[in-house]
Amino acid sequence: TPEGARFFTDKGEVEHKEVEPIDWDDESAVKGGYETFMLKEIYEQPEAVRETIGDRARRGKLVLEGIGLNELEIQNLRRIVIVACGTAYHAAVTGRYIIEEWARVPVEPDIASEWRYRNPVLSKDTLVIGITQSGETADTIAAMRLAREQGARTLAITNQLGTQITREVDAVLYTRAGLEVSVAATKTFTAQVALLSLIALKLAQIRRTLPAEEIEFILEELFDLPEKMEQFLDADHPIEEIAQRHYNKPFFLYLGRHIGLPVALEGALKLKEISYIPTEAYSAGEMKHGPIALLDSETPVVCIATDQKVVYDKVVSNIQEVRARGAQVIAIATDGNEDIQHHADDVIYVPRTPAFLQAVLAVLPLQLLAYRIARLRGLNVDQPRNLAKTVTVE
């Protein structure tokens, strides 16, 4: 009411709530010279990642508190489940590759709205992580409540203080991305991936699955990520020219392998959300099991071809198969890779970084490409049709 707010328990009793100040200022709620909130938030990503890492990584040393498990419990972990929806789910899939590689714990990312109805198998040596930007996503909250009831340990990753999910879990870690106004998530994705990387390093440190010097090296590279993001965002890229050629195309296909797969999923979601172009994202290795039938000379195919030693040659092979069907290939590649120019029609380069940190950089050109295509189509990117920023109902 105009006089103030009162809170009640489910029994109708008045409940006292502590006031928690938020660190947003008036500038966060205005466009600050950018034409849209989405564009502003794309360019705020280096700072969002820098703040999320913050004092959790100091001079090559990892200082991450708040996971909610002691060292013995971390050593005895048998499994991690990550539940989320939408963009947060793509961050979860990225986290699967990072945590499994560094901490050597099996990780199962799952869509919260499916997982909660699956009668999941849980135990006290399972950690369930719920990721939600708003802290109010109905399916993710219900999934975390279920996990806790069944005896699993629970951890939330959210961008908002004092939200519902923080009351349903054993521990909370916050991204520090600041206010995100645009419905299409950008900076919260990269902040979530950065925080999952810190969690992976913490687990690896305690479980001794990585040498101390390698952890120190990764931390230094993680600390440098915001600067590399700024380097990309401040440079010139052929994104506008690519968008001009393809903004009226009826269908896009996105392909990725390994850690490039969740990047492809997220890039395709951005294009669908704000341009309304039907878009499919697939594991490149699965392309011959169906999606290749969709290709013709009018199909733009966006391929994540950053330097991943395990699968790079396979990705190039997939690109060659795509071009043999007449499709037009747009490749996201690592600086210095001249080989990819022989295989793709267009190449957008991102700065070099270790393979398991590449997602944070590789998603940037996909956000900008989706943005420019939507703007060329004359659409409202901040408030796409039929979408809400927070999904608080099933």
Coordinates of C-alpha atoms in Angstrom, one line a residue:
T1 CA 0.0 0.0 0.0
P2 CA 1.1 3.7 -0.2
E3 CA 1.7 3.5 3.6
G4 CA 4.2 0.6 3.3
A5 CA 4.4 -3.2 3.1
R6 CA 3.5 -6.0 5.5
F7 CA 4.3 -9.7 5.2
F8 CA 2.3 -12.6 6.5
T9 CA 3.1 -16.3 7.1
D10 CA 0.9 -19.0 5.6
K11 CA -1.0 -19.0 8.9
G12 CA -1.9 -15.3 8.6
E13 CA 0.6 -14.1 11.2
V14 CA 2.5 -10.9 10.6
E15 CA 6.1 -11.7 9.7
H16 CA 9.0 -9.2 10.3
K17 CA 11.4 -8.8 7.3
E18 CA 14.8 -7.2 7.5
V19 CA 15.4 -4.5 4.9
E20 CA 18.2 -5.4 2.5
P21 CA 19.5 -2.5 0.5
I22 CA 20.4 -3.2 -3.2
D23 CA 23.4 -1.7 -4.9
W24 CA 21.6 -0.5 -8.1
D25 CA 21.7 3.1 -8.9
D26 CA 19.5 5.3 -11.1
E27 CA 21.9 4.8 -14.0
S28 CA 21.2 1.1 -14.0
A29 CA 17.6 1.7 -14.8
V30 CA 18.1 4.0 -17.8
K31 CA 19.7 3.3 -21.2
G32 CA 22.7 5.5 -20.5
G33 CA 23.2 6.6 -24.1
Y34 CA 22.5 3.2 -25.7
E35 CA 19.6 2.8 -28.1
T36 CA 18.2 -0.1 -26.1
F37 CA 18.6 -1.8 -22.8
M38 CA 19.8 -5.0 -24.5
L39 CA 22.7 -3.3 -26.2
K40 CA 23.6 -1.5 -23.0
E41 CA 23.6 -4.9 -21.1
I42 CA 25.7 -6.6 -23.8
Y43 CA 28.4 -3.9 -23.3
E44 CA 28.1 -4.2 -19.5
Q45 CA 29.2 -7.8 -19.6
P46 CA 32.9 -7.3 -18.9
E47 CA 32.0 -5.4 -15.7
A48 CA 29.4 -8.0 -14.8
V49 CA 32.0 -10.8 -15.1
R50 CA 34.6 -8.7 -13.3
E51 CA 32.3 -8.1 -10.4
T52 CA 31.2 -11.7 -10.2
I53 CA 34.8 -12.8 -10.0
G54 CA 35.6 -9.9 -7.7
D55 CA 37.4 -10.8 -4.5
R56 CA 36.7 -14.5 -5.1
A57 CA 40.0 -14.7 -7.1
R58 CA 42.9 -12.7 -5.6
R59 CA 46.3 -12.7 -7.2
G60 CA 46.0 -16.3 -8.5
K61 CA 44.4 -17.5 -5.2
L62 CA 40.9 -18.8 -5.0
V63 CA 38.7 -17.4 -2.2
L64 CA 35.2 -18.7 -2.8
E65 CA 33.0 -19.0 0.3
G66 CA 29.4 -20.0 0.4
I67 CA 29.1 -23.3 -1.4
G68 CA 27.6 -24.8 1.7
L69 CA 29.7 -27.9 1.9
N70 CA 32.7 -28.7 4.0
E71 CA 35.9 -30.2 2.6
L72 CA 34.9 -33.8 3.5
E73 CA 31.4 -33.4 1.9
I74 CA 33.0 -32.0 -1.3
Q75 CA 35.5 -34.9 -1.4
N76 CA 32.6 -37.4 -1.0
L77 CA 30.4 -35.9 -3.7
R78 CA 29.2 -38.5 -6.1
R79 CA 27.1 -36.4 -8.4
I80 CA 26.0 -32.9 -9.2
V81 CA 22.7 -32.0 -10.8
I82 CA 22.1 -28.5 -12.2
V83 CA 18.5 -27.5 -12.8
A84 CA 17.5 -24.3 -14.7
C85 CA 15.3 -22.9 -17.4
G86 CA 16.0 -20.9 -20.6
T87 CA 19.4 -19.1 -20.8
A88 CA 20.3 -20.3 -17.3
Y89 CA 19.9 -23.9 -18.6
H90 CA 22.5 -23.1 -21.2
A91 CA 24.8 -21.8 -18.5
A92 CA 24.2 -25.1 -16.7
V93 CA 25.2 -27.2 -19.8
T94 CA 28.4 -25.1 -20.0
G95 CA 29.0 -25.7 -16.4
R96 CA 28.7 -29.5 -17.0
Y97 CA 31.7 -29.4 -19.3
I98 CA 33.8 -27.2 -17.0
I99 CA 33.0 -29.0 -13.7
E100 CA 33.5 -32.5 -15.1
E101 CA 36.8 -31.6 -16.7
W102 CA 38.3 -29.8 -13.7
A103 CA 36.7 -31.5 -10.7
R104 CA 36.0 -34.9 -12.2
V105 CA 32.5 -35.2 -10.7
P106 CA 29.6 -36.4 -12.9
V107 CA 27.3 -33.5 -13.7
E108 CA 23.7 -33.7 -15.1
P109 CA 22.2 -30.4 -16.4
D110 CA 18.5 -30.7 -16.6
I111 CA 15.5 -28.5 -17.5
A112 CA 13.8 -27.7 -14.2
S113 CA 10.3 -28.1 -15.5
E114 CA 11.1 -31.6 -16.6
W115 CA 13.3 -32.7 -13.8
R116 CA 10.8 -31.8 -11.0
Y117 CA 8.2 -34.3 -12.4
R118 CA 10.7 -37.1 -13.1
N119 CA 10.8 -38.6 -9.6
P120 CA 14.6 -38.0 -9.6
V121 CA 17.0 -40.3 -7.8
L122 CA 18.9 -38.3 -5.1
S123 CA 21.0 -38.9 -2.1
K124 CA 23.0 -37.0 0.5
D125 CA 26.1 -37.2 -1.6
T126 CA 24.4 -35.4 -4.5
L127 CA 24.6 -31.6 -4.8
V128 CA 21.7 -30.0 -6.7
I129 CA 22.5 -26.5 -8.1
G130 CA 19.6 -24.3 -9.2
I131 CA 20.3 -21.4 -11.5
T132 CA 17.8 -18.5 -11.9
Q133 CA 18.6 -14.9 -12.7
S134 CA 15.5 -13.6 -10.9
G135 CA 15.4 -16.0 -8.0
E136 CA 11.7 -16.4 -8.7
T137 CA 11.5 -18.9 -11.6
A138 CA 8.7 -21.2 -10.5
D139 CA 10.0 -24.5 -11.9
T140 CA 13.5 -24.0 -10.6
I141 CA 12.2 -23.1 -7.1
A142 CA 10.0 -26.2 -7.1
A143 CA 12.9 -28.4 -8.2
M144 CA 15.1 -27.1 -5.4
R145 CA 12.4 -27.6 -2.9
L146 CA 12.0 -31.2 -4.1
A147 CA 15.8 -31.8 -4.0
R148 CA 16.0 -30.5 -0.4
E149 CA 13.0 -32.7 0.7
Q150 CA 14.7 -35.8 -0.7
G151 CA 17.9 -35.2 1.2
A152 CA 20.3 -33.8 -1.4
R153 CA 22.5 -30.8 -0.7
T154 CA 21.2 -27.6 -2.4
L155 CA 22.9 -24.5 -3.8
A156 CA 21.3 -21.6 -5.6
I157 CA 23.0 -19.3 -8.1
T158 CA 21.0 -16.1 -8.6
N159 CA 21.4 -12.4 -9.3
Q160 CA 18.8 -11.1 -6.8
L161 CA 19.1 -10.8 -3.0
G162 CA 16.3 -12.0 -0.8
T163 CA 14.3 -13.8 -3.5
Q164 CA 12.2 -16.9 -3.0
I165 CA 14.9 -19.4 -4.1
T166 CA 17.3 -18.1 -1.4
R167 CA 14.8 -19.4 1.2
E168 CA 14.5 -22.9 -0.4
V169 CA 18.2 -23.9 -0.4
D170 CA 21.1 -24.7 1.9
A171 CA 23.4 -22.1 0.4
V172 CA 23.4 -19.2 -2.1
L173 CA 26.1 -17.8 -4.4
Y174 CA 25.3 -14.5 -6.2
T175 CA 26.3 -13.3 -9.6
R176 CA 26.9 -9.6 -9.4
A177 CA 25.6 -8.6 -12.8
G178 CA 23.5 -5.7 -11.7
L179 CA 20.0 -4.9 -12.9
E180 CA 19.1 -6.6 -16.2
V181 CA 16.1 -4.9 -17.8
S182 CA 15.9 -6.5 -21.3
V183 CA 13.8 -9.7 -21.4
A184 CA 16.6 -11.5 -23.4
A185 CA 19.3 -12.3 -20.9
T186 CA 22.9 -11.4 -21.9
K187 CA 25.1 -10.4 -19.0
T188 CA 23.5 -12.8 -16.5
F189 CA 24.5 -15.7 -18.8
T190 CA 28.2 -14.7 -18.9
A191 CA 28.2 -14.0 -15.1
Q192 CA 26.6 -17.4 -14.4
V193 CA 29.3 -19.2 -16.5
A194 CA 32.0 -17.2 -14.7
L195 CA 30.6 -18.2 -11.3
L196 CA 30.3 -21.9 -12.4
S197 CA 34.0 -21.8 -13.4
L198 CA 34.9 -20.6 -9.9
I199 CA 32.8 -23.4 -8.3
A200 CA 34.6 -25.9 -10.6
L201 CA 38.0 -24.6 -9.5
K202 CA 37.0 -24.8 -5.8
L203 CA 35.9 -28.4 -6.2
A204 CA 39.0 -29.2 -8.1
Q205 CA 41.2 -27.6 -5.4
I206 CA 39.6 -29.6 -2.6
R207 CA 39.3 -32.9 -4.5
R208 CA 42.9 -32.4 -5.8
T209 CA 41.9 -33.1 -9.4
L210 CA 44.1 -30.3 -10.8
P211 CA 47.6 -29.4 -9.8
A212 CA 47.9 -26.1 -7.8
E213 CA 49.9 -24.4 -10.6
E214 CA 47.2 -25.2 -13.1
I215 CA 44.5 -23.8 -10.8
E216 CA 46.6 -20.7 -10.5
F217 CA 47.0 -20.4 -14.3
I218 CA 43.2 -20.8 -14.9
L219 CA 42.4 -18.2 -12.2
E220 CA 44.7 -15.7 -13.9
E221 CA 43.1 -16.4 -17.3
L222 CA 39.6 -16.1 -15.6
F223 CA 40.7 -12.8 -14.1
D224 CA 41.7 -11.6 -17.6
L225 CA 38.4 -12.6 -19.2
P226 CA 36.7 -9.2 -18.7
E227 CA 39.6 -7.4 -20.4
K228 CA 39.3 -9.8 -23.4
M229 CA 35.6 -9.2 -23.5
E230 CA 36.2 -5.5 -23.7
Q231 CA 38.8 -6.1 -26.4
F232 CA 36.2 -7.9 -28.5
L233 CA 33.4 -5.4 -27.9
D234 CA 35.6 -2.5 -28.7
A235 CA 36.9 -3.9 -32.0
D236 CA 35.5 -3.9 -35.5
H237 CA 33.8 -7.1 -36.7
P238 CA 31.8 -8.0 -39.8
I239 CA 28.6 -8.5 -37.8
E240 CA 26.7 -5.6 -39.5
E241 CA 27.5 -6.9 -43.0
I242 CA 26.5 -10.4 -42.0
A243 CA 23.2 -9.2 -40.5
Q244 CA 22.5 -7.1 -43.6
R245 CA 22.8 -10.2 -45.9
H246 CA 20.8 -12.6 -43.7
Y247 CA 18.2 -10.7 -41.7
N248 CA 15.4 -11.7 -44.1
K249 CA 16.3 -15.4 -44.2
P250 CA 13.5 -17.8 -43.1
F251 CA 15.6 -20.2 -41.1
F252 CA 18.9 -20.4 -39.2
L253 CA 20.8 -23.4 -38.0
Y254 CA 23.4 -23.2 -35.2
L255 CA 26.0 -25.9 -34.7
G256 CA 28.5 -26.6 -31.9
R257 CA 30.4 -29.4 -30.3
H258 CA 31.7 -29.9 -26.8
I259 CA 31.6 -26.6 -24.9
G260 CA 30.6 -25.0 -28.2
L261 CA 27.2 -26.7 -28.0
P262 CA 25.7 -24.7 -25.2
V263 CA 27.1 -21.5 -26.9
A264 CA 25.2 -22.6 -30.1
L265 CA 22.0 -23.2 -28.0
E266 CA 22.2 -19.8 -26.4
G267 CA 23.0 -18.0 -29.7
A268 CA 20.0 -19.7 -31.3
L269 CA 17.7 -18.8 -28.4
K270 CA 18.7 -15.1 -28.6
L271 CA 17.9 -15.1 -32.3
K272 CA 14.5 -16.7 -31.7
E273 CA 13.6 -14.5 -28.8
I274 CA 14.2 -11.1 -30.4
S275 CA 14.0 -11.6 -34.2
Y276 CA 11.2 -14.3 -34.3
I277 CA 13.2 -16.3 -37.0
P278 CA 12.7 -20.0 -36.7
T279 CA 16.1 -21.3 -35.5
E280 CA 17.4 -24.7 -34.6
A281 CA 20.5 -25.4 -32.5
Y282 CA 22.1 -28.9 -32.7
S283 CA 25.2 -30.8 -31.8
A284 CA 27.2 -30.7 -35.0
G285 CA 27.9 -34.4 -34.7
E286 CA 24.1 -35.1 -34.8
M287 CA 23.6 -33.0 -38.0
K288 CA 23.5 -36.0 -40.3
H289 CA 20.8 -37.6 -38.1
G290 CA 18.1 -35.2 -39.4
P291 CA 18.9 -31.4 -39.5
I292 CA 21.0 -31.7 -42.6
A293 CA 17.8 -32.2 -44.6
L294 CA 16.8 -28.6 -43.8
L295 CA 19.8 -27.1 -45.6
D296 CA 19.8 -25.3 -48.9
S297 CA 21.5 -22.3 -50.5
E298 CA 19.3 -19.9 -48.4
T299 CA 20.3 -21.3 -45.1
P300 CA 22.8 -19.4 -42.9
V301 CA 24.6 -21.9 -40.6
V302 CA 26.3 -20.5 -37.5
C303 CA 29.2 -22.7 -36.4
I304 CA 31.1 -22.4 -33.1
A305 CA 34.7 -23.2 -34.3
T306 CA 36.8 -21.9 -31.5
D307 CA 40.1 -23.7 -30.7
Q308 CA 38.9 -26.9 -29.0
K309 CA 41.7 -29.4 -29.5
V310 CA 39.4 -32.4 -28.8
V311 CA 36.9 -31.6 -31.5
Y312 CA 38.1 -28.8 -33.8
D313 CA 38.9 -31.1 -36.7
K314 CA 35.5 -32.6 -36.3
V315 CA 33.8 -29.2 -36.4
V316 CA 35.7 -28.4 -39.6
S317 CA 34.5 -31.6 -41.1
N318 CA 30.9 -30.7 -40.2
I319 CA 31.4 -27.3 -41.8
Q320 CA 32.6 -28.9 -45.0
E321 CA 29.4 -31.1 -45.1
V322 CA 27.3 -28.0 -44.6
R323 CA 28.9 -26.1 -47.4
A324 CA 28.6 -29.1 -49.7
R325 CA 24.9 -28.7 -49.4
G326 CA 25.1 -25.1 -50.5
A327 CA 24.5 -23.5 -47.1
Q328 CA 26.3 -20.3 -46.0
V329 CA 28.6 -20.7 -43.0
I330 CA 29.2 -18.1 -40.4
A331 CA 32.0 -19.3 -38.1
I332 CA 33.0 -18.1 -34.7
A333 CA 36.7 -18.7 -34.4
T334 CA 39.7 -17.9 -32.2
D335 CA 42.1 -15.1 -33.1
G336 CA 45.0 -16.3 -35.3
N337 CA 43.1 -19.2 -36.8
E338 CA 43.5 -18.6 -40.6
D339 CA 42.6 -22.1 -41.5
I340 CA 38.9 -21.5 -40.8
Q341 CA 38.8 -18.9 -43.6
H342 CA 39.1 -21.7 -46.1
H343 CA 36.0 -23.4 -44.8
A344 CA 33.6 -20.6 -43.9
D345 CA 31.9 -17.8 -45.8
D346 CA 32.3 -15.4 -42.9
V347 CA 34.4 -15.5 -39.8
I348 CA 34.0 -13.6 -36.6
Y349 CA 37.1 -13.8 -34.4
V350 CA 37.2 -13.8 -30.6
P351 CA 40.3 -13.4 -28.4
R352 CA 42.3 -16.5 -27.4
T353 CA 41.7 -18.1 -24.0
P354 CA 41.8 -21.7 -22.6
A355 CA 39.2 -24.0 -24.1
F356 CA 37.0 -24.2 -21.1
L357 CA 36.7 -20.5 -20.7
Q358 CA 35.8 -19.9 -24.4
A359 CA 32.0 -19.9 -23.9
V360 CA 32.1 -16.4 -22.3
L361 CA 33.8 -14.9 -25.3
A362 CA 32.2 -17.0 -28.1
V363 CA 28.6 -16.0 -27.0
L364 CA 29.3 -12.3 -27.5
P365 CA 29.2 -12.2 -31.3
L366 CA 26.1 -14.3 -31.3
Q367 CA 24.3 -11.8 -29.0
L368 CA 25.4 -9.0 -31.3
L369 CA 24.4 -10.8 -34.4
A370 CA 20.9 -11.6 -33.1
Y371 CA 20.6 -8.0 -31.9
R372 CA 21.5 -6.5 -35.3
I373 CA 19.2 -8.9 -37.2
A374 CA 16.3 -8.0 -34.9
R375 CA 16.9 -4.3 -35.3
L376 CA 17.1 -4.6 -39.1
R377 CA 13.7 -6.3 -38.9
G378 CA 12.4 -3.3 -36.9
L379 CA 11.6 -5.2 -33.8
N380 CA 11.5 -4.3 -30.1
V381 CA 14.4 -6.2 -28.7
D382 CA 13.9 -5.2 -25.0
Q383 CA 10.3 -6.5 -24.9
P384 CA 9.8 -9.3 -27.4
R385 CA 6.2 -10.5 -28.0
N386 CA 4.8 -13.1 -25.7
L387 CA 7.8 -13.1 -23.3
A388 CA 8.3 -12.0 -19.7
K389 CA 11.5 -11.3 -17.9
T390 CA 10.6 -13.6 -15.0
V391 CA 8.5 -16.8 -15.4
T392 CA 6.7 -17.1 -12.0
V393 CA 4.1 -19.6 -13.1
E394 CA 4.2 -23.0 -14.8

